[in-house]
Amino acid sequence: KKADKVVEKTQEVKESKSSEKVFTEAELKQYDGKDGSKGVYLAIMGLVFDVSKGKQHYGPGGGYEFFSGRDASRSYVSGNFEEAGLTDDIAGLSHQDHIGLKEWVDFYHKDYTYVGKVSGRYYNSDGSETAYKKQAEGWLAEARQDKHMEDSDKEQFPPCNSEWSADRGSRLWCTKKSGGMDRSWVGVPRQLFSPGKTKPRCACVKDFGAPTSGATPPKQGKQRSARGDLDNPSLKEYPGCDPKDSSCQLPDDDKN
């Protein structure tokens, strides 16, 4: 986390030089890599990078040639490479998409040369930030907060392993490494209902000892030392499954 902040600070310094070039959209178009162009540049969220060393990818005939000479921020995460999708408007994207865009910006800072900004949606002609740019930063901040909460949620309630077969349907089960979360306990499968989510997900729940730090205390009459997180009100047992078993077989038409 500290290293990430250092990288971001370095990027901010690079992006705030008063002598840097501020391209118009027409000027940036002159760097599309085609015959007679000035080079191969692209922009993402208003930041311009020289990608000439990757001309085999970004030049004519390359797999990413549609990125060159423009800011097509949205398409980096939408996967829409049609002309209408090659836009710098990122409004309405998911939190995951905003995180993905930041990762793309970091990638270009690391692997290519930052050369300036493009005036328009994110920056004014003098290089100052637009209101839209500040709004985009707010979206990213919300995305980071959401990811932090999601990561914390997975630490307390690691995702279950799952498999499906035509003859048996879905099976959910827990191990010490299910959901990619290493831990010292196995847990039992439960439906976890989270705010803002339309469907529950399968979570492996600690079924012994005291509740996880920050978890909801057990109900009256329950022994705090024996129930783990089982009394969390966001959890529900899977119908037809042994509540004490680390594996749960669901009918084919059940969703988790």
Coordinates of C-alpha atoms in Angstrom, one line a residue:
K1 CA 0.0 0.0 0.0
K2 CA 2.9 2.4 0.9
A3 CA 4.7 1.6 -2.4
D4 CA 1.4 2.3 -4.3
K5 CA 1.2 5.7 -2.7
V6 CA 4.8 6.5 -3.7
V7 CA 4.1 5.4 -7.3
E8 CA 0.9 7.6 -7.4
K9 CA 2.8 10.6 -6.0
T10 CA 5.5 10.2 -8.6
Q11 CA 2.8 10.0 -11.3
E12 CA 1.1 13.2 -9.9
V13 CA 4.4 15.1 -10.1
K14 CA 4.9 14.0 -13.7
E15 CA 1.4 15.0 -14.6
S16 CA 1.6 18.4 -13.0
K17 CA 4.6 19.9 -14.8
S18 CA 3.6 23.4 -16.0
S19 CA 5.7 23.1 -19.2
E20 CA 4.1 19.9 -20.4
K21 CA 2.3 19.6 -23.7
V22 CA -1.4 20.0 -23.7
F23 CA -2.8 18.5 -27.0
T24 CA -6.0 19.3 -28.7
E25 CA -8.0 16.3 -29.9
A26 CA -7.0 17.3 -33.5
E27 CA -3.3 17.4 -32.5
L28 CA -3.5 14.0 -30.8
K29 CA -5.1 12.6 -33.9
Q30 CA -1.9 13.3 -35.8
Y31 CA -0.2 10.6 -33.7
D32 CA -2.3 7.7 -34.8
G33 CA 0.7 5.8 -36.3
K34 CA -0.6 6.0 -39.9
D35 CA 1.5 7.1 -42.9
G36 CA 2.5 10.7 -42.4
S37 CA 1.7 10.7 -38.7
K38 CA 4.1 12.2 -36.1
G39 CA 4.3 9.0 -34.0
V40 CA 2.1 6.7 -32.0
Y41 CA 0.4 8.3 -29.0
L42 CA -2.7 7.4 -27.1
A43 CA -4.6 9.0 -24.2
I44 CA -6.4 7.4 -21.3
M45 CA -8.4 9.5 -18.9
G46 CA -6.9 12.6 -20.5
L47 CA -3.3 11.5 -20.0
V48 CA -1.2 11.1 -23.2
F49 CA 1.5 8.4 -23.6
D50 CA 4.0 7.8 -26.3
V51 CA 3.5 4.1 -27.2
S52 CA 5.8 4.2 -30.3
K53 CA 8.0 1.4 -28.9
G54 CA 4.8 -0.8 -29.0
K55 CA 4.0 0.1 -32.6
Q56 CA 3.5 -3.5 -33.5
H57 CA 0.5 -3.4 -31.2
Y58 CA -0.7 0.2 -31.5
G59 CA 0.3 1.0 -35.1
P60 CA -1.6 0.1 -38.3
G61 CA -2.5 -3.5 -38.4
G62 CA -1.8 -4.0 -34.6
G63 CA -4.3 -5.5 -32.3
Y64 CA -4.8 -2.2 -30.4
E65 CA -4.5 0.3 -33.3
F66 CA -7.9 1.7 -32.5
F67 CA -6.5 3.2 -29.2
S68 CA -4.0 5.4 -31.0
G69 CA -4.5 9.1 -31.7
R70 CA -7.4 9.4 -29.3
D71 CA -8.7 8.9 -25.8
A72 CA -10.9 5.8 -25.7
S73 CA -10.9 5.3 -22.0
R74 CA -14.2 3.5 -21.7
S75 CA -13.3 0.8 -24.2
Y76 CA -10.3 -0.4 -22.0
V77 CA -12.8 -1.9 -19.6
S78 CA -16.0 -2.2 -21.7
G79 CA -14.4 -4.3 -24.4
N80 CA -16.5 -2.3 -27.0
F81 CA -14.1 -1.5 -29.8
E82 CA -16.7 -0.2 -32.2
E83 CA -16.5 3.5 -33.1
A84 CA -19.3 4.4 -30.7
G85 CA -17.6 2.5 -27.9
L86 CA -14.2 4.3 -28.4
T87 CA -15.1 7.2 -26.1
D88 CA -13.5 8.9 -23.1
D89 CA -16.8 9.1 -21.2
I90 CA -16.6 6.7 -18.2
A91 CA -19.8 7.7 -16.5
G92 CA -21.9 4.8 -15.3
L93 CA -19.2 2.2 -15.1
S94 CA -19.0 -0.2 -12.2
H95 CA -16.6 0.1 -9.3
Q96 CA -14.6 -2.8 -10.7
D97 CA -14.3 -1.0 -14.0
H98 CA -13.0 2.2 -12.4
I99 CA -10.4 0.1 -10.6
G100 CA -9.5 -1.5 -13.9
L101 CA -9.0 1.8 -15.6
K102 CA -6.7 3.0 -12.8
E103 CA -4.7 -0.2 -13.4
W104 CA -4.4 0.6 -17.1
V105 CA -3.2 4.1 -16.3
D106 CA -0.6 2.6 -14.0
F107 CA 0.5 0.2 -16.7
Y108 CA 1.1 3.0 -19.2
H109 CA 3.0 5.0 -16.6
K110 CA 5.2 2.0 -16.0
D111 CA 5.8 0.7 -19.5
Y112 CA 5.6 3.8 -21.7
T113 CA 6.5 7.5 -21.7
Y114 CA 4.0 10.1 -20.3
V115 CA 4.1 13.1 -22.6
G116 CA 1.2 15.4 -21.5
K117 CA -2.5 15.8 -21.5
V118 CA -5.3 16.2 -24.0
S119 CA -7.8 19.1 -23.6
G120 CA -11.4 18.1 -23.5
R121 CA -13.3 16.0 -21.0
Y122 CA -10.6 15.7 -18.3
Y123 CA -8.4 18.8 -18.7
N124 CA -8.7 22.3 -19.9
S125 CA -6.5 23.9 -22.5
D126 CA -4.1 25.2 -19.8
G127 CA -3.8 21.7 -18.3
S128 CA -6.0 22.3 -15.3
E129 CA -8.5 19.7 -14.2
T130 CA -12.1 19.9 -15.4
A131 CA -15.1 19.3 -13.1
Y132 CA -15.5 15.9 -14.9
K133 CA -12.0 14.9 -13.9
K134 CA -12.7 15.7 -10.3
Q135 CA -15.9 13.7 -10.5
A136 CA -14.0 10.8 -12.0
E137 CA -11.6 10.9 -9.1
G138 CA -14.6 10.6 -6.8
W139 CA -15.8 7.5 -8.6
L140 CA -12.4 6.0 -8.2
A141 CA -12.3 6.8 -4.5
E142 CA -15.8 5.1 -4.1
A143 CA -14.5 2.1 -6.0
R144 CA -11.5 1.8 -3.8
Q145 CA -13.6 2.0 -0.7
D146 CA -16.0 -0.6 -2.0
K147 CA -13.0 -2.9 -2.9
H148 CA -11.6 -2.4 0.6
M149 CA -15.0 -3.4 2.2
E150 CA -15.3 -6.4 -0.2
D151 CA -11.8 -7.6 0.7
S152 CA -12.6 -7.3 4.4
D153 CA -15.8 -9.1 3.8
K154 CA -13.9 -12.0 2.1
E155 CA -11.5 -12.2 5.0
Q156 CA -14.3 -12.8 7.4
F157 CA -16.4 -14.9 5.0
P158 CA -14.2 -16.6 2.4
P159 CA -16.0 -17.7 -0.8
C160 CA -16.9 -21.4 -1.0
N161 CA -15.5 -23.9 -3.5
S162 CA -18.2 -24.9 -6.1
E163 CA -18.7 -27.4 -8.8
W164 CA -21.6 -28.5 -11.0
S165 CA -22.5 -31.7 -12.7
A166 CA -25.5 -32.7 -14.9
D167 CA -26.4 -35.6 -12.8
R168 CA -25.9 -34.2 -9.3
G169 CA -26.3 -30.4 -9.7
S170 CA -24.3 -27.9 -7.7
R171 CA -22.0 -28.8 -4.7
L172 CA -20.6 -26.2 -2.4
W173 CA -17.8 -26.9 0.1
C174 CA -15.2 -25.3 2.3
T175 CA -11.5 -26.0 2.7
K176 CA -8.7 -24.0 4.4
K177 CA -8.0 -22.4 1.0
S178 CA -11.4 -21.9 -0.5
G179 CA -12.0 -18.7 -2.4
G180 CA -8.2 -18.1 -2.5
M181 CA -8.3 -17.2 1.2
D182 CA -5.7 -19.1 3.2
R183 CA -6.7 -19.7 6.8
S184 CA -6.3 -22.1 9.7
W185 CA -10.0 -23.2 9.8
V186 CA -12.4 -24.8 7.3
G187 CA -15.9 -23.5 8.1
V188 CA -19.3 -24.4 6.9
P189 CA -21.3 -23.2 3.8
R190 CA -23.9 -20.4 4.3
Q191 CA -25.8 -18.0 2.2
L192 CA -24.4 -14.5 2.7
F193 CA -26.7 -11.6 2.0
S194 CA -24.8 -8.3 1.5
P195 CA -26.2 -4.8 1.2
G196 CA -26.6 -3.7 -2.4
K197 CA -26.4 -7.2 -3.8
T198 CA -29.5 -8.8 -5.4
K199 CA -28.4 -12.4 -4.7
P200 CA -26.6 -14.0 -1.8
R201 CA -23.2 -15.7 -2.3
C202 CA -21.9 -18.8 -0.7
A203 CA -19.5 -18.1 2.2
C204 CA -17.4 -20.3 4.4
V205 CA -18.3 -19.4 8.0
K206 CA -16.2 -20.0 11.1
D207 CA -18.3 -22.3 13.3
F208 CA -16.3 -22.3 16.5
G209 CA -14.7 -19.9 19.0
A210 CA -15.5 -16.2 19.4
P211 CA -17.0 -14.2 16.6
T212 CA -14.5 -12.6 14.2
S213 CA -13.3 -9.2 15.3
G214 CA -16.0 -6.6 14.3
A215 CA -18.6 -9.3 13.8
T216 CA -22.1 -9.1 15.2
P217 CA -22.2 -10.6 18.7
P218 CA -24.2 -13.9 19.1
K219 CA -27.8 -13.8 20.1
Q220 CA -28.9 -14.1 23.8
G221 CA -28.4 -17.5 25.2
K222 CA -25.7 -18.6 22.7
Q223 CA -22.2 -19.3 24.1
R224 CA -19.8 -16.8 22.6
S225 CA -17.0 -19.3 22.8
A226 CA -18.6 -22.0 20.6
R227 CA -20.5 -20.4 17.7
G228 CA -17.9 -18.4 15.8
D229 CA -19.7 -16.2 13.2
L230 CA -22.8 -18.4 12.8
D231 CA -25.1 -16.0 14.5
N232 CA -24.4 -13.1 12.0
P233 CA -27.8 -11.9 10.9
S234 CA -26.6 -11.7 7.2
L235 CA -26.2 -15.5 7.1
K236 CA -28.8 -18.1 6.2
E237 CA -28.5 -21.9 6.1
Y238 CA -28.9 -23.8 2.8
P239 CA -32.2 -25.8 2.8
G240 CA -31.6 -29.5 2.9
C241 CA -28.0 -29.3 3.9
D242 CA -26.5 -30.4 7.2
P243 CA -25.7 -27.1 8.9
K244 CA -22.6 -28.8 10.6
D245 CA -21.2 -30.2 7.3
S246 CA -18.4 -28.5 5.4
S247 CA -20.0 -29.6 2.1
C248 CA -23.5 -28.9 0.7
Q249 CA -25.2 -30.6 -2.2
L250 CA -27.8 -28.4 -3.9
P251 CA -30.5 -29.4 -6.4
D252 CA -29.7 -28.5 -9.9
D253 CA -32.2 -25.6 -10.0
D254 CA -30.8 -23.9 -6.8
K255 CA -28.7 -20.8 -7.2
N256 CA -26.0 -19.6 -4.8

